[in-house]
Amino acid sequence: TSITSDIDTLSREVQKFAESKQQQIRNLNLREGYRREFLGNISHELKTPLFTVQGYLLTLVDGAFKDEKISLKYLNRANKGVDRLISIVKDLDLISKLESADLNLNKQPFDMVKLVKDVFELLEMKAKKRNISLLLDKHYEFPMMVIGDVERYEQVLTNLIVNSIKYGKINGTTIISMEPHKGKKILVKVKDNGEGIKEDHLSRIFERFYRVDQSRSREQGGSGLGLSIVKHIIEAHNEQIFVKSKAFRGSEFSFTAEKLEQF
Ligand code: ADP
């Protein structure tokens, strides 16, 4: 009986080993699938603005350059296409950095209130174009000290606020508020009263290149990578990101940050 039970144990082990190898192979196939899809997406995303730029340049070369007014119009449009290409490549660059194992977070104490104010200042012009007011919920005259990589958090706030401007209501508002969260953390909320997101899209908006409305996002100069970058940064800090949204009512994106201990 001891031999049969040994054989039993052994065959169970072999079975387990085989299953774990099969799982590894499934994971590898899955990753290969993601990789292929990602590459396919990238070339598709780059092709659209590239063909636009090429189109305008060819028309110019074909004779449109003789008319100064038309030349200027086409050159401006070509330039816009190049801007889009640059923003996609920049975002891709950032994603590959964030995904590489050696992403070094430079964690240090910083004031979240000051960071929000700085980002507001940088985005003031953009918000003005759609007549959107950028507001801090209360008069945060006091600092809100947290620990994290300030440059990465600046990116998080920038992407979320830019989205609230792009998809916000004209003449609308973007409100940022902060509150204590589970004792050791704070929750930073970015809330707009714009077009909102339907529930069936909500679970997918953090995926790379996922957009609710392709043409709307393109028209706004989006690469479809903004939210995936945000999620990456927050998760690299071991923090959480949440979204609540209602179509035609608005969206609220929020993320946690670690509070400085003595604060
Ligand atoms: P994009 O470059 O397209 O803005 P993001 O990754 O930043 O890419 O966002 C993905 C999609 O999520 C957007 O295309 C848009 O459909 C939706 N979205 C993001 N933020 C908001 C918001 N504040 N209000 C409504 N929709 C939003």
Short mmCIF file of C-alpha atoms and ligand atoms in Angstrom, two decimals:
data_model
loop_
_atom_site.label_atom_id
_atom_site.label_comp_id
_atom_site.label_asym_id
_atom_site.label_seq_id
_atom_site.Cartn_x
_atom_site.Cartn_y
_atom_site.Cartn_z
CA THR A 1 0.00 0.00 0.00
CA SER A 2 2.85 2.34 0.68
CA ILE A 3 4.11 1.82 -2.89
CA THR A 4 0.66 2.46 -4.38
CA SER A 5 0.22 5.60 -2.31
CA ASP A 6 3.71 6.73 -3.40
CA ILE A 7 2.73 6.15 -7.01
CA ASP A 8 -0.51 8.02 -6.39
CA THR A 9 1.33 11.01 -4.96
CA LEU A 10 3.83 10.91 -7.78
CA SER A 11 1.16 10.79 -10.48
CA ARG A 12 -0.66 13.68 -8.82
CA GLU A 13 2.58 15.66 -8.85
CA VAL A 14 3.16 14.82 -12.51
CA GLN A 15 -0.42 15.86 -13.29
CA LYS A 16 0.05 19.16 -11.44
CA PHE A 17 3.33 19.82 -13.22
CA ALA A 18 1.73 19.12 -16.61
CA GLU A 19 -1.18 21.44 -15.82
CA SER A 20 1.10 24.25 -14.73
CA LYS A 21 3.14 23.89 -17.95
CA GLN A 22 -0.06 23.95 -20.00
CA GLN A 23 -1.13 27.12 -18.20
CA GLN A 24 2.26 28.71 -18.90
CA ILE A 25 1.86 27.91 -22.60
CA ARG A 26 -1.66 29.37 -22.58
CA ASN A 27 -0.34 32.55 -20.94
CA LEU A 28 2.45 32.81 -23.50
CA ASN A 29 -0.03 32.44 -26.37
CA LEU A 30 -2.23 35.07 -24.79
CA ARG A 31 0.69 37.47 -24.43
CA GLU A 32 1.74 36.80 -28.02
CA GLY A 33 -1.85 37.57 -29.02
CA TYR A 34 -1.80 40.88 -27.13
CA ARG A 35 1.55 41.75 -28.64
CA ARG A 36 0.27 41.13 -32.17
CA GLU A 37 -2.89 43.12 -31.53
CA PHE A 38 -0.86 45.98 -30.06
CA LEU A 39 1.48 46.10 -33.07
CA GLY A 40 -1.52 46.01 -35.41
CA ASN A 41 -3.10 48.89 -33.50
CA ILE A 42 0.08 50.96 -33.58
CA SER A 43 0.50 50.72 -37.33
CA HIS A 44 -3.17 51.53 -37.83
CA GLU A 45 -2.93 54.57 -35.54
CA LEU A 46 0.18 55.86 -37.30
CA LYS A 47 -1.17 55.27 -40.80
CA THR A 48 -4.14 57.62 -40.43
CA PRO A 49 -2.19 60.84 -39.72
CA LEU A 50 0.64 59.79 -42.05
CA PHE A 51 -1.71 59.46 -45.01
CA THR A 52 -3.31 62.78 -44.12
CA VAL A 53 0.06 64.52 -44.12
CA GLN A 54 1.05 62.81 -47.35
CA GLY A 55 -2.24 63.81 -48.97
CA TYR A 56 -1.73 67.51 -48.25
CA LEU A 57 1.91 67.47 -49.30
CA LEU A 58 1.12 65.72 -52.59
CA THR A 59 -1.61 68.23 -53.38
CA LEU A 60 0.86 71.04 -52.72
CA VAL A 61 3.51 69.44 -54.91
CA ASP A 62 0.91 68.93 -57.63
CA GLY A 63 0.45 72.68 -57.95
CA ALA A 64 -1.52 73.93 -54.96
CA PHE A 65 1.70 75.59 -53.74
CA LYS A 66 1.17 78.34 -56.32
CA ASP A 67 -1.72 79.76 -54.33
CA GLU A 68 -0.37 81.29 -51.17
CA LYS A 69 -3.63 81.08 -49.21
CA ILE A 70 -4.22 77.42 -50.04
CA SER A 71 -0.58 76.61 -49.36
CA LEU A 72 -0.87 78.03 -45.87
CA LYS A 73 -4.08 76.11 -45.19
CA TYR A 74 -2.64 72.80 -46.37
CA LEU A 75 0.66 73.30 -44.60
CA ASN A 76 -1.22 73.99 -41.37
CA ARG A 77 -3.24 70.81 -41.79
CA ALA A 78 -0.12 68.80 -42.56
CA ASN A 79 1.48 70.28 -39.48
CA LYS A 80 -1.50 69.19 -37.37
CA GLY A 81 -1.04 65.65 -38.67
CA VAL A 82 2.63 65.75 -37.69
CA ASP A 83 1.60 66.98 -34.22
CA ARG A 84 -0.67 63.95 -33.87
CA LEU A 85 2.13 61.63 -34.96
CA ILE A 86 4.45 63.16 -32.40
CA SER A 87 1.89 62.83 -29.61
CA ILE A 88 1.27 59.15 -30.45
CA VAL A 89 5.00 58.38 -30.57
CA LYS A 90 5.55 60.23 -27.28
CA ASP A 91 2.77 58.25 -25.59
CA LEU A 92 4.13 54.99 -26.99
CA ASP A 93 7.55 55.88 -25.71
CA LEU A 94 6.12 56.55 -22.26
CA ILE A 95 4.15 53.28 -22.27
CA SER A 96 7.22 51.26 -23.16
CA LYS A 97 9.15 52.97 -20.37
CA LEU A 98 6.35 52.32 -17.90
CA GLU A 99 6.13 48.68 -18.93
CA SER A 100 9.83 47.96 -18.71
CA ALA A 101 10.82 46.30 -15.49
CA ASP A 102 13.33 49.00 -14.63
CA LEU A 103 10.79 51.77 -14.20
CA ASN A 104 12.33 53.71 -11.37
CA LEU A 105 9.81 55.64 -9.38
CA ASN A 106 11.46 58.60 -7.78
CA LYS A 107 9.28 58.69 -4.66
CA GLN A 108 9.44 61.81 -2.55
CA PRO A 109 7.08 63.95 -0.46
CA PHE A 110 5.21 66.61 -2.43
CA ASP A 111 2.15 68.83 -2.09
CA MET A 112 -0.78 67.54 -4.18
CA VAL A 113 -2.60 70.89 -3.91
CA LYS A 114 0.36 72.74 -5.41
CA LEU A 115 0.68 70.14 -8.17
CA VAL A 116 -3.01 70.54 -9.08
CA LYS A 117 -2.57 74.32 -9.23
CA ASP A 118 0.53 73.96 -11.44
CA VAL A 119 -1.28 71.62 -13.84
CA PHE A 120 -4.28 74.00 -13.95
CA GLU A 121 -1.93 76.78 -14.98
CA LEU A 122 -0.40 74.69 -17.77
CA LEU A 123 -3.83 73.74 -19.10
CA GLU A 124 -5.50 77.12 -18.73
CA MET A 125 -5.32 77.97 -22.45
CA LYS A 126 -6.66 74.60 -23.47
CA ALA A 127 -9.59 74.95 -21.08
CA LYS A 128 -10.31 78.50 -22.27
CA LYS A 129 -10.76 77.29 -25.84
CA ARG A 130 -13.83 75.35 -24.70
CA ASN A 131 -14.68 77.89 -22.02
CA ILE A 132 -14.30 75.30 -19.27
CA SER A 133 -13.50 76.46 -15.73
CA LEU A 134 -10.86 74.52 -13.83
CA LEU A 135 -11.71 74.64 -10.13
CA LEU A 136 -10.39 73.35 -6.85
CA ASP A 137 -13.38 72.21 -4.81
CA LYS A 138 -12.55 74.11 -1.64
CA HIS A 139 -10.00 76.78 -1.01
CA TYR A 140 -7.12 74.47 -0.32
CA GLU A 141 -4.78 77.05 1.12
CA PHE A 142 -3.10 74.35 3.15
CA PRO A 143 -0.80 71.76 1.58
CA MET A 144 -1.82 68.12 1.16
CA MET A 145 1.44 66.24 1.50
CA VAL A 146 1.72 62.84 -0.17
CA ILE A 147 4.52 60.48 -1.19
CA GLY A 148 5.06 59.50 -4.80
CA ASP A 149 6.84 60.30 -8.03
CA VAL A 150 5.77 63.88 -8.59
CA GLU A 151 6.51 63.85 -12.33
CA ARG A 152 4.39 60.76 -12.84
CA TYR A 153 1.54 62.20 -10.77
CA GLU A 154 1.76 65.33 -12.89
CA GLN A 155 1.23 63.10 -15.92
CA VAL A 156 -1.78 61.45 -14.23
CA LEU A 157 -3.42 64.79 -13.40
CA THR A 158 -2.60 66.20 -16.84
CA ASN A 159 -4.14 63.26 -18.69
CA LEU A 160 -7.29 63.24 -16.54
CA ILE A 161 -7.79 67.01 -16.72
CA VAL A 162 -7.08 67.11 -20.47
CA ASN A 163 -9.76 64.44 -20.93
CA SER A 164 -12.20 66.41 -18.79
CA ILE A 165 -11.60 69.37 -21.12
CA LYS A 166 -11.80 67.31 -24.33
CA TYR A 167 -14.96 65.45 -23.38
CA GLY A 168 -16.38 68.12 -21.09
CA LYS A 169 -19.33 70.34 -21.86
CA ILE A 170 -18.57 73.68 -23.53
CA ASN A 171 -18.95 76.32 -20.78
CA GLY A 172 -18.73 73.46 -18.26
CA THR A 173 -16.56 72.86 -15.23
CA THR A 174 -13.81 70.52 -14.09
CA ILE A 175 -13.67 70.24 -10.33
CA ILE A 176 -10.84 68.67 -8.37
CA SER A 177 -11.39 67.62 -4.81
CA MET A 178 -9.43 65.62 -2.24
CA GLU A 179 -10.53 63.64 0.74
CA PRO A 180 -9.02 61.24 3.29
CA HIS A 181 -9.22 57.61 2.22
CA LYS A 182 -8.83 54.55 4.45
CA GLY A 183 -6.75 56.38 7.05
CA LYS A 184 -3.36 56.40 5.35
CA LYS A 185 -4.39 57.68 1.96
CA ILE A 186 -6.04 60.50 0.14
CA LEU A 187 -8.47 60.21 -2.77
CA VAL A 188 -8.08 62.78 -5.54
CA LYS A 189 -11.21 63.26 -7.66
CA VAL A 190 -11.40 64.83 -11.12
CA LYS A 191 -15.00 65.52 -12.00
CA ASP A 192 -16.54 66.98 -15.17
CA ASN A 193 -20.10 67.61 -16.32
CA GLY A 194 -19.48 66.56 -19.91
CA GLU A 195 -20.69 63.84 -22.21
CA GLY A 196 -20.03 60.97 -19.81
CA ILE A 197 -19.40 57.34 -20.72
CA LYS A 198 -22.05 54.67 -21.22
CA GLU A 199 -21.84 51.76 -18.83
CA ASP A 200 -20.97 49.14 -21.46
CA HIS A 201 -17.76 51.05 -22.29
CA LEU A 202 -16.67 51.81 -18.74
CA SER A 203 -14.78 48.58 -18.12
CA ARG A 204 -12.71 49.01 -21.29
CA ILE A 205 -11.63 52.66 -21.33
CA PHE A 206 -8.31 51.89 -19.59
CA GLU A 207 -7.27 49.55 -22.40
CA ARG A 208 -4.64 50.79 -24.81
CA PHE A 209 -6.18 52.47 -27.87
CA TYR A 210 -9.74 51.92 -26.64
CA ARG A 211 -12.04 54.84 -27.41
CA VAL A 212 -15.77 55.18 -27.10
CA ASP A 213 -15.91 57.25 -30.29
CA GLN A 214 -12.92 56.92 -32.64
CA SER A 215 -13.57 60.01 -34.72
CA ARG A 216 -14.41 62.19 -31.72
CA SER A 217 -11.17 61.17 -29.99
CA ARG A 218 -9.12 61.81 -33.16
CA GLU A 219 -10.73 65.17 -33.70
CA GLN A 220 -9.69 66.07 -30.16
CA GLY A 221 -6.14 64.95 -30.88
CA GLY A 222 -6.27 61.87 -28.66
CA SER A 223 -3.98 58.88 -29.05
CA GLY A 224 -6.24 56.50 -27.11
CA LEU A 225 -3.34 55.85 -24.74
CA GLY A 226 -3.95 58.51 -22.06
CA LEU A 227 -5.97 56.44 -19.62
CA SER A 228 -3.81 53.33 -20.01
CA ILE A 229 -0.81 55.49 -19.07
CA VAL A 230 -2.71 56.82 -16.05
CA LYS A 231 -3.61 53.31 -14.89
CA HIS A 232 -0.02 52.13 -15.31
CA ILE A 233 1.38 54.95 -13.20
CA ILE A 234 -1.17 54.53 -10.43
CA GLU A 235 -0.64 50.77 -10.27
CA ALA A 236 3.15 51.18 -10.29
CA HIS A 237 2.63 53.16 -7.06
CA ASN A 238 0.47 50.29 -5.71
CA GLU A 239 -2.45 52.67 -5.66
CA GLN A 240 -5.96 52.44 -7.10
CA ILE A 241 -7.93 54.21 -9.81
CA PHE A 242 -11.73 54.40 -10.04
CA VAL A 243 -14.24 55.77 -12.51
CA LYS A 244 -17.90 56.67 -12.19
CA SER A 245 -19.77 58.04 -15.15
CA LYS A 246 -23.22 58.63 -16.57
CA ALA A 247 -23.90 59.27 -20.22
CA PHE A 248 -24.71 62.97 -20.85
CA ARG A 249 -24.18 63.81 -17.17
CA GLY A 250 -20.43 63.64 -16.66
CA SER A 251 -17.56 61.55 -15.37
CA GLU A 252 -15.56 61.31 -12.20
CA PHE A 253 -12.11 59.75 -12.25
CA SER A 254 -10.42 59.30 -8.89
CA PHE A 255 -7.14 57.86 -7.66
CA THR A 256 -5.52 57.20 -4.31
CA ALA A 257 -2.15 58.48 -3.10
CA GLU A 258 -0.12 57.73 0.01
CA LYS A 259 -0.37 60.41 2.68
CA LEU A 260 2.87 61.55 4.28
CA GLU A 261 2.97 59.88 7.72
CA GLN A 262 3.31 62.90 10.02
CA PHE A 263 0.62 64.74 8.13
P1 ADP B 1 -8.05 59.52 -25.90
O1 ADP B 1 -6.73 59.89 -26.44
O2 ADP B 1 -8.96 58.92 -26.93
O3 ADP B 1 -8.70 60.61 -25.11
P2 ADP B 1 -7.84 58.03 -23.38
O4 ADP B 1 -7.15 56.74 -23.10
O5 ADP B 1 -7.41 59.21 -22.61
O6 ADP B 1 -7.71 58.27 -24.95
O7 ADP B 1 -9.41 57.81 -23.15
C1 ADP B 1 -10.05 56.70 -23.75
C2 ADP B 1 -11.50 57.03 -24.08
O8 ADP B 1 -12.25 57.18 -22.85
C3 ADP B 1 -11.70 58.33 -24.83
O9 ADP B 1 -11.56 58.16 -26.22
C4 ADP B 1 -13.13 58.71 -24.44
O10 ADP B 1 -14.05 58.01 -25.25
C5 ADP B 1 -13.26 58.17 -23.01
N1 ADP B 1 -13.06 59.21 -21.97
C6 ADP B 1 -11.93 59.46 -21.26
N2 ADP B 1 -12.11 60.46 -20.38
C7 ADP B 1 -13.38 60.87 -20.52
C8 ADP B 1 -14.20 61.88 -19.88
N3 ADP B 1 -13.72 62.68 -18.90
N4 ADP B 1 -15.50 61.99 -20.30
C9 ADP B 1 -16.00 61.20 -21.28
N5 ADP B 1 -15.29 60.24 -21.91
C10 ADP B 1 -14.01 60.07 -21.54
#
